Amino acid sequence: MKTVSSPEKMSAVCFALKSKNQTIGFVPTMGALHEGHLTLVRAAKRHCDKVVVSIFVNPTQFGPNEDSKKYPRNLKKDCTLLKKEGADFIFLPSKISMYPEGYKTFIEAANLGKIMCGGSRPDHFRGVATIVAKLFNIIKPDIAFFGAKDFQQQAIIRKMVQDLNMDIKIITVPTVREKDGLAMSSRNAYLSGKERKAASVLYRSLRMAKGLIKNEETDPEVVISKIKTMIMKEKMFKIDYIEIRDLETLGKIRKIKGKTLIAFAAYIGKTRLIDNIIV
Ligand code: AMP
């Protein structure tokens, strides 16, 4: 496994691989890796000849009240895990190489970036789309892998790839969960013991909602209200949003029919957790 820091060198490495007809699978991450990330790496290994994993805590996707410097980091452990999984390259660009002095250009996710998580994190998806586009331009992967845990993110990336004629296939990998159902996240490291225990209600509430819909509840407002009641029984939570939306367009729906997305974000203490389920 090789570590590459310079974008120019990474481009040259990928160009050389492609000229030998090797396919490139790409997994963008912010590090502090867990089983969720490693599942994406395994999927990339199954589909492609070579796997590039980037680790970059992207400052432009953090809001003014969020501190990218406080994001959990554990580079040594990340490298050990990726080596064990058989990743071929880790791309570790510096902040200054990605956003040099005078950097100006951003990609807007338009209304897709303003709803759901974009409601409380207004420039988040602008930062995500921009960094992913930059990484795609450097690496030029054949396939890029994203987690279903960040459902809105993969929807925005899919739309960007389509709208900007990028010749990259996107594969979305199902959410990897802890034994009690909590979606794995680098942010779970922020939770106290008590908060971690309470957090299991999040996935239980989604399962409960799935059950309601299976029993022919079709009113989104009824389902949302029951999820809210269940989560709020755990006194530590503050709900950011709970939404039921069309799986493809992320548009609001009046009646639940066919495949539908239920997604939420909730604060437990200072930690913001997200999760979703497709019903
Ligand atoms: P992050 O490092 O949080 O930016 O995540 C990097 C990639 O890993 C994104 O595509 C995430 O959706 C994905 N990911 C994070 N957590 C999980 C999980 N629990 N299951 C599946 N994919 C995940």
PDB file of C-alpha atoms in Angstrom, residues 11-24 49-50 139-140 142:
ATOM      1  CA  SER A  11      -3.079  12.011 -10.835  1.00  0.00           C
ATOM      2  CA  ALA A  12       0.100  10.639 -12.403  1.00  0.00           C
ATOM      3  CA  VAL A  13      -0.227   7.319 -10.521  1.00  0.00           C
ATOM      4  CA  CYS A  14      -3.871   6.946 -11.624  1.00  0.00           C
ATOM      5  CA  PHE A  15      -3.043   7.903 -15.213  1.00  0.00           C
ATOM      6  CA  ALA A  16      -0.339   5.206 -15.283  1.00  0.00           C
ATOM      7  CA  LEU A  17      -2.780   2.600 -13.918  1.00  0.00           C
ATOM      8  CA  LYS A  18      -5.385   3.502 -16.531  1.00  0.00           C
ATOM      9  CA  SER A  19      -2.887   3.322 -19.345  1.00  0.00           C
ATOM     10  CA  LYS A  20      -2.267  -0.275 -18.246  1.00  0.00           C
ATOM     11  CA  ASN A  21      -6.029  -0.871 -18.475  1.00  0.00           C
ATOM     12  CA  GLN A  22      -6.412  -1.206 -14.711  1.00  0.00           C
ATOM     13  CA  THR A  23      -9.790  -0.127 -13.321  1.00  0.00           C
ATOM     14  CA  ILE A  24      -9.775   2.221 -10.332  1.00  0.00           C
ATOM     15  CA  ASP A  49      -8.349  -3.811 -10.073  1.00  0.00           C
ATOM     16  CA  LYS A  50      -6.924  -1.059  -7.839  1.00  0.00           C
ATOM     17  CA  ILE A 139      -8.187  10.283  -9.446  1.00  0.00           C
ATOM     18  CA  LYS A 140     -10.587   9.788 -12.396  1.00  0.00           C
ATOM     19  CA  ASP A 142     -14.079   4.107 -12.853  1.00  0.00           C
TER      20      ASP A 142
END
